[in-house]
PDB file of C-alpha atoms in Angstrom:
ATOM      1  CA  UNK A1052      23.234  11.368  38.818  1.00  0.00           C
ATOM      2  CA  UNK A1053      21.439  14.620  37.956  1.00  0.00           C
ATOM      3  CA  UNK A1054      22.704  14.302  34.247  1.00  0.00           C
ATOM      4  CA  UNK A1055      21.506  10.525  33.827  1.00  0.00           C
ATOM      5  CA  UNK A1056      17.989  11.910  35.330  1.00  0.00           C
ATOM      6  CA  UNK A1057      18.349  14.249  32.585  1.00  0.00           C
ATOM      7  CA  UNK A1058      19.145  12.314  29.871  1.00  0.00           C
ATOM      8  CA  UNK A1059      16.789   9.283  30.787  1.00  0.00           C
ATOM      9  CA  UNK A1060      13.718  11.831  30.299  1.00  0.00           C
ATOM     10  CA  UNK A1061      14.820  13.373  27.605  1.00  0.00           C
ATOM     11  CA  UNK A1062      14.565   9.546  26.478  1.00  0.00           C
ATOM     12  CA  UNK A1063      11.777   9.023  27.415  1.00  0.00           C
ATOM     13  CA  UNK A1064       9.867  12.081  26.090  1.00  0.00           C
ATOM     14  CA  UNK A1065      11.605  11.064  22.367  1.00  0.00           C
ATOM     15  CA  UNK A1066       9.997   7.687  22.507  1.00  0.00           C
ATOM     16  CA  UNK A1067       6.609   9.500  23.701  1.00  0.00           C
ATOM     17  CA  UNK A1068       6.508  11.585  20.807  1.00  0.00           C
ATOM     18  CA  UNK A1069       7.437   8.806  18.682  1.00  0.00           C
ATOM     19  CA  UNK A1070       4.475   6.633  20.155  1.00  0.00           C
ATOM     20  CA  UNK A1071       2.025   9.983  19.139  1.00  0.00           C
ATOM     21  CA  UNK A1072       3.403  10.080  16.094  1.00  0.00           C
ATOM     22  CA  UNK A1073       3.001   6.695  14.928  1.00  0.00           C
ATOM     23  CA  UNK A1074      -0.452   6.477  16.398  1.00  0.00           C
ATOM     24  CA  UNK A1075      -1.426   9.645  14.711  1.00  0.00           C
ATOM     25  CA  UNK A1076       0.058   7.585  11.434  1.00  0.00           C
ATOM     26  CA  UNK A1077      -2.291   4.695  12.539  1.00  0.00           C
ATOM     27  CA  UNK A1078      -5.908   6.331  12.530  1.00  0.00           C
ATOM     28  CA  UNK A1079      -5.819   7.973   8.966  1.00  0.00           C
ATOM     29  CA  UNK A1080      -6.820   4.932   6.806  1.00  0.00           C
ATOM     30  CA  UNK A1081      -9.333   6.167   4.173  1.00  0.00           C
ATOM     31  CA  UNK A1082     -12.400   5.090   2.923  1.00  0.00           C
ATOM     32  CA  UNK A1083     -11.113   2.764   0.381  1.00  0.00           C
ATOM     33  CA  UNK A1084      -8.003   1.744   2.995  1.00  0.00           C
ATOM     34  CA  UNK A1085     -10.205   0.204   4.941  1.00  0.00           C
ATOM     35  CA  UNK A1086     -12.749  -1.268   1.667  1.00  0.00           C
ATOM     36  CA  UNK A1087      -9.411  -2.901   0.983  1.00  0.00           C
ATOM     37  CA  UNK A1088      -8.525  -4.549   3.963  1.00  0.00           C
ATOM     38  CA  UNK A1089     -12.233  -5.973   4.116  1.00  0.00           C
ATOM     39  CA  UNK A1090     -12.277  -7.321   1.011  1.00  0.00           C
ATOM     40  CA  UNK A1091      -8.586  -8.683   1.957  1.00  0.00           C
ATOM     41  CA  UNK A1092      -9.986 -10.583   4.971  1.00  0.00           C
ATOM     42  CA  UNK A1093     -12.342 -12.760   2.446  1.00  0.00           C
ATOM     43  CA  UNK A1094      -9.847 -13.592   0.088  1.00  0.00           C
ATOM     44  CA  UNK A1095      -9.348 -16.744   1.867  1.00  0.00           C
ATOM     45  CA  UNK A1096     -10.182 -19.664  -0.272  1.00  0.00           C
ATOM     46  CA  UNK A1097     -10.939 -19.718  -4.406  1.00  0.00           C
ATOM     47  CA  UNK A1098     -14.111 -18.989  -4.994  1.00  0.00           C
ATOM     48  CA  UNK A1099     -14.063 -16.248  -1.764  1.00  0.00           C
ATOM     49  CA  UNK A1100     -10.884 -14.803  -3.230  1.00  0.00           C
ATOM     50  CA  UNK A1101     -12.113 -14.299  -6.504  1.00  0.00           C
ATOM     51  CA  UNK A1102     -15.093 -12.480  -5.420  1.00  0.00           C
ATOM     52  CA  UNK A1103     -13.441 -10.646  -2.838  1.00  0.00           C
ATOM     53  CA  UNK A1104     -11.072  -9.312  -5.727  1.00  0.00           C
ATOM     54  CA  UNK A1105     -13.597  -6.809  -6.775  1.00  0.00           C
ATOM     55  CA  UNK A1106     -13.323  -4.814  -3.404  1.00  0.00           C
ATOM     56  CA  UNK A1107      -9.673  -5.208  -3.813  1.00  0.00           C
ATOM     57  CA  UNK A1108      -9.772  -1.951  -6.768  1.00  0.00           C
ATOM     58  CA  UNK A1109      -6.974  -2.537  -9.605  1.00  0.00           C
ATOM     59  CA  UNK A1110      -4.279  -4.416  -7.097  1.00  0.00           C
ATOM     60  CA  UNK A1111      -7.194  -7.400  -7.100  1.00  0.00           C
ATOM     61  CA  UNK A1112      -7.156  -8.149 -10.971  1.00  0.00           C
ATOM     62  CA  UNK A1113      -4.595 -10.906 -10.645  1.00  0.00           C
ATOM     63  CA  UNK A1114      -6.771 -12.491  -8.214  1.00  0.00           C
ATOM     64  CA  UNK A1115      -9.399 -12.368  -9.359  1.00  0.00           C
ATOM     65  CA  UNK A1116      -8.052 -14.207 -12.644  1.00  0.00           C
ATOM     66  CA  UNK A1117      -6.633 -16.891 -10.562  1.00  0.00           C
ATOM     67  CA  UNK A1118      -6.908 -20.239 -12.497  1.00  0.00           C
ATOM     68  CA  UNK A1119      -6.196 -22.200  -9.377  1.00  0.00           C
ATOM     69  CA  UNK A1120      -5.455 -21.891  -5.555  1.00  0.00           C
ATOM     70  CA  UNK A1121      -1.767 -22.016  -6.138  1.00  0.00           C
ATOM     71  CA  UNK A1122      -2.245 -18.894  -8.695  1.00  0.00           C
ATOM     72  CA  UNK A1123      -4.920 -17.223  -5.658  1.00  0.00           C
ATOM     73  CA  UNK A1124      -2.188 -17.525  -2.976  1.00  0.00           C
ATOM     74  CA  UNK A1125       0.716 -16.212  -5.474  1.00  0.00           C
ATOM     75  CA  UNK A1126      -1.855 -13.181  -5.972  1.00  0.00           C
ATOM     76  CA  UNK A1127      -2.753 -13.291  -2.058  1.00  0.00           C
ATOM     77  CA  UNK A1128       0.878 -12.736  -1.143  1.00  0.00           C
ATOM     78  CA  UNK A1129       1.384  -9.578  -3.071  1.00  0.00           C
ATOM     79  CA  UNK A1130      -1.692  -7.907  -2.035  1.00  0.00           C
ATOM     80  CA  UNK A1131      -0.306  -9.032   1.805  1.00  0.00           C
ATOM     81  CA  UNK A1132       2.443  -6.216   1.201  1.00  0.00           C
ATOM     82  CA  UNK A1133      -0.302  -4.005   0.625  1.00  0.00           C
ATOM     83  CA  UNK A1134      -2.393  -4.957   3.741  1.00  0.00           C
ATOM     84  CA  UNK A1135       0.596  -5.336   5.788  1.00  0.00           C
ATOM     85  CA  UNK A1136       1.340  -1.575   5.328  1.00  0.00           C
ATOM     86  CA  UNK A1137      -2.403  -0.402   5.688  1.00  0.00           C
ATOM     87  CA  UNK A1138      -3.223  -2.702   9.509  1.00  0.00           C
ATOM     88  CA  UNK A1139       0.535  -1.432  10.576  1.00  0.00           C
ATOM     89  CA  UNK A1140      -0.701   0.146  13.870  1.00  0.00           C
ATOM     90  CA  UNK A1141      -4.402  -0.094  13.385  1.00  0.00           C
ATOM     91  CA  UNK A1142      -6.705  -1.107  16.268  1.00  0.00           C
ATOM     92  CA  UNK A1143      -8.369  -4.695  15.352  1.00  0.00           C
ATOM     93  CA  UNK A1144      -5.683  -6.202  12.861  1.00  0.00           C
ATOM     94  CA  UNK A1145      -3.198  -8.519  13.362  1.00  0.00           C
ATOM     95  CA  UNK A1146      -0.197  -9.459  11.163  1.00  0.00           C
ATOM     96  CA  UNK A1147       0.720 -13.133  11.659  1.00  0.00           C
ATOM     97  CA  UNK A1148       3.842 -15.162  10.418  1.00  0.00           C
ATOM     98  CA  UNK A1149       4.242 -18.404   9.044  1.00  0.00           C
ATOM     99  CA  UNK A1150       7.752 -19.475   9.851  1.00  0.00           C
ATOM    100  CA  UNK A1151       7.882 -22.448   7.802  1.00  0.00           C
ATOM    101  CA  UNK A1152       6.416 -20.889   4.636  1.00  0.00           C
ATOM    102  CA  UNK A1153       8.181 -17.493   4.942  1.00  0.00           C
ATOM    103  CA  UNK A1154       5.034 -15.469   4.830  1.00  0.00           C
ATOM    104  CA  UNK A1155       2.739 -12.978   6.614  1.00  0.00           C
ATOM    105  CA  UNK A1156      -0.948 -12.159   6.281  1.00  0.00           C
ATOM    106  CA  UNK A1157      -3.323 -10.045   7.840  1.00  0.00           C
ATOM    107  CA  UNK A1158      -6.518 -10.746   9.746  1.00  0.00           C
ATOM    108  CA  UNK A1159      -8.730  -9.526  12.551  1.00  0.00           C
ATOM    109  CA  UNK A1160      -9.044 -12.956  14.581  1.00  0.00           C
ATOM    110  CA  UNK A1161      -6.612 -13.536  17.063  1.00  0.00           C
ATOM    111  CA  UNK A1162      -7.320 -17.143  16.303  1.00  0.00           C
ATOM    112  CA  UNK A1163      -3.769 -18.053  13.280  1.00  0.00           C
ATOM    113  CA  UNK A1164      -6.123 -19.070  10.217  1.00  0.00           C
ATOM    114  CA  UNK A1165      -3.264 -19.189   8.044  1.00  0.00           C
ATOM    115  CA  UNK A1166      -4.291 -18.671   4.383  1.00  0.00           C
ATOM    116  CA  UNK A1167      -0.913 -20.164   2.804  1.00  0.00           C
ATOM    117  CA  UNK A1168      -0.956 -23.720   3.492  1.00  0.00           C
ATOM    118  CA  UNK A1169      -4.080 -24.977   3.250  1.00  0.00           C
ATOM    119  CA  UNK A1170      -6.138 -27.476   5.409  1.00  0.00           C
ATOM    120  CA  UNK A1171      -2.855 -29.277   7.280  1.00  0.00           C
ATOM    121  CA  UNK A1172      -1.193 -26.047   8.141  1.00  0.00           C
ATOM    122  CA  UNK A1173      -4.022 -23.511   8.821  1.00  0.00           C
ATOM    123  CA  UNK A1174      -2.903 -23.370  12.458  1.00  0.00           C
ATOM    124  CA  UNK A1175       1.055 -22.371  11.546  1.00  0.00           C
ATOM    125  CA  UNK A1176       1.895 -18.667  12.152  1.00  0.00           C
ATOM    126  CA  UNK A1177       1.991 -16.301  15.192  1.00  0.00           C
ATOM    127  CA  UNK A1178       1.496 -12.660  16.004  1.00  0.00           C
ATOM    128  CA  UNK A1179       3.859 -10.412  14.943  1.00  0.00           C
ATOM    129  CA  UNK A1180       4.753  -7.518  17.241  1.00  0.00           C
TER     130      UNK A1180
END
């Protein structure tokens, strides 16, 4: 009994530190981290992507030479990897998950406004954990 005492804390103080550690991870997002995950959020229709892709730096280019909303969401998805990567852990963003369209986005609303599908599937995604 005294071993599995033992062993159970010695669990539970590895997944502690973990924890610390990724939440240390979590709060350094620079300056131009968080310019990019701004300018992210308003890339959610044409004419918003396109001049949202300026805050974007270099990895906005494609969007912002998007000839239609098709090319937009092609450039949208890429930059998602991006954002994905930068919210991980971060207090205030959410990454959601369309099952239907195989895709994830970021956003600060709890409320799915799902950038992929337009009008008849803005409501389709969920919270990932």
């Amino acid at each position: 009994m005294k071993k599995l005492r033992i062993t159970y804390l010695i669990t539970l103080v590895a997944v502690c530190a973990a924890l610390a550690g990724a939440t240390a991870d979590a709060a350094t997002l620079s300056d131009k981290d968080k310019q990019f995950l701004a300018g992210y959020e308003k890339a959610d229709d044409l004419s918003g992507a396109k001049a949202a892709a300026g805050d974007l730096g270099t990895e906005g280019a494609e969007l912002s030479k998007s000839a239609s909303l098709k090319d937009a969401r092609s450039a949208f998805e890429k930059l998602s990897a991006k954002a994905k990567q930068l919210a991980a852990g971060q207090p205030g963003y959410h990454v959601y998950h369309c099952p239907m369209l195989k895709k994830d986005w970021v956003q600060t609303s709890t409320t799915t406004a799902n950038p992929y599908g337009g009008k008849d599937m803005i409501g389709c995604g969920e919270i990932q954990k």
